[in-house]
């Protein structure tokens, strides 16, 4: 009997972790992608090659979208699509830090229906399906119930610029983790109260984490307040806010109404980890 999509992603994530740890802290070869896209290592490429062989071999009719693969427009016509970041947090990986992850998702239409975020150096795995609970290492997780005042938010420093907050600095405490997928899982797990990005985000960075956060009880929306849609022709999300419903609404109400900058969806952030 064929394994479920979620079980397939879990198997793939574990195998990806084994490959990544073979290179980790062993001076892997690194290249600059150019055009501000950041670094890529031989580990990223080895993980990507293994995942593509395993996953597409198991589901040949599914589309494929990965940070480390040329984009194939055929994915837009597939009912299901893999959305993969072989190593999310490549810079942290190069530095020998533990905060890198493998982010694996499957969409049906424009919705994520299965997701795994695996942190091999921490031996931690987050999972969710569209109809099941969000889990960390097999146990259900839930977000915090913190109010806006003093909330601990995972975000970059530019997000605290008063220009995003009706001219005032938000009453929050800022935290940071190198993997965006991991940040969303930490919110789902109640270890932080919210995650925010005022810049566009690549789909492969957030697809898996958004489903995990949503199944834990969070809202995962773009900065217009709309639910996220995936497997788009240009795979960028126009900013994101992930938080439990009450905090999400408080933060969104405090922010300057969001207008996509001309060309922001076209240009996007650097393509790299």
PDB file of N, CA and C in Angstrom, residues 31-75:
ATOM      1  N   UNK A  31      29.295  28.110  -2.582  1.00  0.00           N
ATOM      2  CA  UNK A  31      29.315  29.004  -3.726  1.00  0.00           C
ATOM      3  C   UNK A  31      28.370  30.166  -3.469  1.00  0.00           C
ATOM      4  N   UNK A  32      28.641  31.306  -4.092  1.00  0.00           N
ATOM      5  CA  UNK A  32      27.713  32.441  -4.073  1.00  0.00           C
ATOM      6  C   UNK A  32      26.842  32.352  -5.318  1.00  0.00           C
ATOM      7  N   UNK A  33      25.539  32.374  -5.135  1.00  0.00           N
ATOM      8  CA  UNK A  33      24.624  32.268  -6.272  1.00  0.00           C
ATOM      9  C   UNK A  33      24.659  33.498  -7.173  1.00  0.00           C
ATOM     10  N   UNK A  34      25.136  34.630  -6.643  1.00  0.00           N
ATOM     11  CA  UNK A  34      25.147  35.857  -7.411  1.00  0.00           C
ATOM     12  C   UNK A  34      23.813  36.574  -7.354  1.00  0.00           C
ATOM     13  N   UNK A  35      23.819  37.844  -7.817  1.00  0.00           N
ATOM     14  CA  UNK A  35      22.603  38.672  -7.867  1.00  0.00           C
ATOM     15  C   UNK A  35      21.940  38.804  -6.505  1.00  0.00           C
ATOM     16  N   UNK A  36      22.747  38.774  -5.435  1.00  0.00           N
ATOM     17  CA  UNK A  36      22.196  38.934  -4.099  1.00  0.00           C
ATOM     18  C   UNK A  36      21.422  37.753  -3.580  1.00  0.00           C
ATOM     19  N   UNK A  37      21.551  36.597  -4.250  1.00  0.00           N
ATOM     20  CA  UNK A  37      20.758  35.428  -3.869  1.00  0.00           C
ATOM     21  C   UNK A  37      21.374  34.639  -2.729  1.00  0.00           C
ATOM     22  N   UNK A  38      22.577  34.997  -2.288  1.00  0.00           N
ATOM     23  CA  UNK A  38      23.164  34.355  -1.133  1.00  0.00           C
ATOM     24  C   UNK A  38      23.939  33.097  -1.466  1.00  0.00           C
ATOM     25  N   UNK A  39      24.347  32.369  -0.433  1.00  0.00           N
ATOM     26  CA  UNK A  39      25.194  31.193  -0.626  1.00  0.00           C
ATOM     27  C   UNK A  39      24.405  29.915  -0.844  1.00  0.00           C
ATOM     28  N   UNK A  40      25.073  28.949  -1.448  1.00  0.00           N
ATOM     29  CA  UNK A  40      24.569  27.584  -1.543  1.00  0.00           C
ATOM     30  C   UNK A  40      25.744  26.661  -1.287  1.00  0.00           C
ATOM     31  N   UNK A  41      25.518  25.561  -0.606  1.00  0.00           N
ATOM     32  CA  UNK A  41      26.586  24.624  -0.289  1.00  0.00           C
ATOM     33  C   UNK A  41      26.382  23.313  -1.034  1.00  0.00           C
ATOM     34  N   UNK A  42      27.443  22.518  -1.026  1.00  0.00           N
ATOM     35  CA  UNK A  42      27.307  21.185  -1.619  1.00  0.00           C
ATOM     36  C   UNK A  42      26.253  20.358  -0.878  1.00  0.00           C
ATOM     37  N   UNK A  43      26.029  20.672   0.393  1.00  0.00           N
ATOM     38  CA  UNK A  43      24.989  19.960   1.142  1.00  0.00           C
ATOM     39  C   UNK A  43      23.593  20.316   0.631  1.00  0.00           C
ATOM     40  N   UNK A  44      23.350  21.616   0.372  1.00  0.00           N
ATOM     41  CA  UNK A  44      22.058  22.013  -0.200  1.00  0.00           C
ATOM     42  C   UNK A  44      21.768  21.219  -1.471  1.00  0.00           C
ATOM     43  N   UNK A  45      22.776  21.137  -2.334  1.00  0.00           N
ATOM     44  CA  UNK A  45      22.581  20.485  -3.626  1.00  0.00           C
ATOM     45  C   UNK A  45      22.410  18.981  -3.471  1.00  0.00           C
ATOM     46  N   UNK A  46      23.171  18.379  -2.548  1.00  0.00           N
ATOM     47  CA  UNK A  46      23.029  16.936  -2.324  1.00  0.00           C
ATOM     48  C   UNK A  46      21.662  16.601  -1.743  1.00  0.00           C
ATOM     49  N   UNK A  47      21.203  17.401  -0.798  1.00  0.00           N
ATOM     50  CA  UNK A  47      19.871  17.178  -0.217  1.00  0.00           C
ATOM     51  C   UNK A  47      18.802  17.361  -1.284  1.00  0.00           C
ATOM     52  N   UNK A  48      18.917  18.418  -2.067  1.00  0.00           N
ATOM     53  CA  UNK A  48      17.922  18.672  -3.102  1.00  0.00           C
ATOM     54  C   UNK A  48      17.846  17.521  -4.103  1.00  0.00           C
ATOM     55  N   UNK A  49      19.003  17.031  -4.536  1.00  0.00           N
ATOM     56  CA  UNK A  49      19.019  15.932  -5.504  1.00  0.00           C
ATOM     57  C   UNK A  49      18.365  14.683  -4.927  1.00  0.00           C
ATOM     58  N   UNK A  50      18.654  14.391  -3.663  1.00  0.00           N
ATOM     59  CA  UNK A  50      18.065  13.203  -3.038  1.00  0.00           C
ATOM     60  C   UNK A  50      16.557  13.359  -2.893  1.00  0.00           C
ATOM     61  N   UNK A  51      16.116  14.542  -2.443  1.00  0.00           N
ATOM     62  CA  UNK A  51      14.685  14.756  -2.254  1.00  0.00           C
ATOM     63  C   UNK A  51      13.936  14.678  -3.578  1.00  0.00           C
ATOM     64  N   UNK A  52      14.501  15.253  -4.609  1.00  0.00           N
ATOM     65  CA  UNK A  52      13.812  15.213  -5.898  1.00  0.00           C
ATOM     66  C   UNK A  52      13.693  13.783  -6.415  1.00  0.00           C
ATOM     67  N   UNK A  53      14.762  13.009  -6.264  1.00  0.00           N
ATOM     68  CA  UNK A  53      14.709  11.614  -6.716  1.00  0.00           C
ATOM     69  C   UNK A  53      13.687  10.823  -5.907  1.00  0.00           C
ATOM     70  N   UNK A  54      13.716  10.980  -4.591  1.00  0.00           N
ATOM     71  CA  UNK A  54      12.815  10.219  -3.726  1.00  0.00           C
ATOM     72  C   UNK A  54      11.365  10.637  -3.916  1.00  0.00           C
ATOM     73  N   UNK A  55      11.104  11.932  -3.828  1.00  0.00           N
ATOM     74  CA  UNK A  55       9.723  12.407  -3.822  1.00  0.00           C
ATOM     75  C   UNK A  55       9.075  12.321  -5.198  1.00  0.00           C
ATOM     76  N   UNK A  56       9.794  12.733  -6.210  1.00  0.00           N
ATOM     77  CA  UNK A  56       9.212  12.656  -7.554  1.00  0.00           C
ATOM     78  C   UNK A  56       9.134  11.208  -8.046  1.00  0.00           C
ATOM     79  N   UNK A  57      10.040  10.390  -7.541  1.00  0.00           N
ATOM     80  CA  UNK A  57       9.934   8.973  -7.874  1.00  0.00           C
ATOM     81  C   UNK A  57       8.683   8.347  -7.281  1.00  0.00           C
ATOM     82  N   UNK A  58       8.310   8.807  -6.070  1.00  0.00           N
ATOM     83  CA  UNK A  58       7.117   8.275  -5.410  1.00  0.00           C
ATOM     84  C   UNK A  58       5.826   8.900  -5.931  1.00  0.00           C
ATOM     85  N   UNK A  59       5.886  10.141  -6.383  1.00  0.00           N
ATOM     86  CA  UNK A  59       4.704  10.868  -6.852  1.00  0.00           C
ATOM     87  C   UNK A  59       5.033  11.552  -8.185  1.00  0.00           C
ATOM     88  N   UNK A  60       5.189  10.781  -9.263  1.00  0.00           N
ATOM     89  CA  UNK A  60       5.640  11.365 -10.531  1.00  0.00           C
ATOM     90  C   UNK A  60       4.671  12.371 -11.146  1.00  0.00           C
ATOM     91  N   UNK A  61       3.411  12.365 -10.727  1.00  0.00           N
ATOM     92  CA  UNK A  61       2.445  13.300 -11.280  1.00  0.00           C
ATOM     93  C   UNK A  61       2.383  14.611 -10.498  1.00  0.00           C
ATOM     94  N   UNK A  62       3.157  14.737  -9.415  1.00  0.00           N
ATOM     95  CA  UNK A  62       3.168  15.962  -8.624  1.00  0.00           C
ATOM     96  C   UNK A  62       4.143  16.963  -9.247  1.00  0.00           C
ATOM     97  N   UNK A  63       3.812  18.250  -9.136  1.00  0.00           N
ATOM     98  CA  UNK A  63       4.729  19.292  -9.553  1.00  0.00           C
ATOM     99  C   UNK A  63       5.889  19.437  -8.573  1.00  0.00           C
ATOM    100  N   UNK A  64       6.859  20.265  -8.956  1.00  0.00           N
ATOM    101  CA  UNK A  64       8.076  20.413  -8.150  1.00  0.00           C
ATOM    102  C   UNK A  64       8.492  21.875  -8.117  1.00  0.00           C
ATOM    103  N   UNK A  65       8.603  22.436  -6.902  1.00  0.00           N
ATOM    104  CA  UNK A  65       9.117  23.784  -6.682  1.00  0.00           C
ATOM    105  C   UNK A  65      10.119  23.717  -5.544  1.00  0.00           C
ATOM    106  N   UNK A  66      11.377  23.990  -5.854  1.00  0.00           N
ATOM    107  CA  UNK A  66      12.438  23.943  -4.852  1.00  0.00           C
ATOM    108  C   UNK A  66      13.363  25.132  -5.038  1.00  0.00           C
ATOM    109  N   UNK A  67      13.886  25.640  -3.927  1.00  0.00           N
ATOM    110  CA  UNK A  67      14.839  26.743  -4.004  1.00  0.00           C
ATOM    111  C   UNK A  67      16.041  26.392  -4.870  1.00  0.00           C
ATOM    112  N   UNK A  68      16.448  25.140  -4.861  1.00  0.00           N
ATOM    113  CA  UNK A  68      17.687  24.765  -5.536  1.00  0.00           C
ATOM    114  C   UNK A  68      17.462  24.058  -6.872  1.00  0.00           C
ATOM    115  N   UNK A  69      16.271  24.170  -7.446  1.00  0.00           N
ATOM    116  CA  UNK A  69      15.987  23.593  -8.756  1.00  0.00           C
ATOM    117  C   UNK A  69      15.490  24.679  -9.698  1.00  0.00           C
ATOM    118  N   UNK A  70      15.807  24.579 -10.986  1.00  0.00           N
ATOM    119  CA  UNK A  70      15.184  25.494 -11.961  1.00  0.00           C
ATOM    120  C   UNK A  70      13.668  25.347 -11.899  1.00  0.00           C
ATOM    121  N   UNK A  71      12.972  26.470 -12.004  1.00  0.00           N
ATOM    122  CA  UNK A  71      11.513  26.413 -11.918  1.00  0.00           C
ATOM    123  C   UNK A  71      10.932  25.792 -13.184  1.00  0.00           C
ATOM    124  N   UNK A  72      10.055  24.816 -13.007  1.00  0.00           N
ATOM    125  CA  UNK A  72       9.397  24.139 -14.108  1.00  0.00           C
ATOM    126  C   UNK A  72       7.940  24.585 -14.147  1.00  0.00           C
ATOM    127  N   UNK A  73       7.526  25.349 -15.162  1.00  0.00           N
ATOM    128  CA  UNK A  73       6.145  25.841 -15.215  1.00  0.00           C
ATOM    129  C   UNK A  73       5.097  24.736 -15.232  1.00  0.00           C
ATOM    130  N   UNK A  74       5.505  23.504 -15.499  1.00  0.00           N
ATOM    131  CA  UNK A  74       4.539  22.400 -15.507  1.00  0.00           C
ATOM    132  C   UNK A  74       3.880  22.229 -14.142  1.00  0.00           C
ATOM    133  N   UNK A  75       4.541  22.704 -13.076  1.00  0.00           N
ATOM    134  CA  UNK A  75       3.957  22.568 -11.734  1.00  0.00           C
ATOM    135  C   UNK A  75       2.623  23.289 -11.628  1.00  0.00           C
TER     136      UNK A  75
END
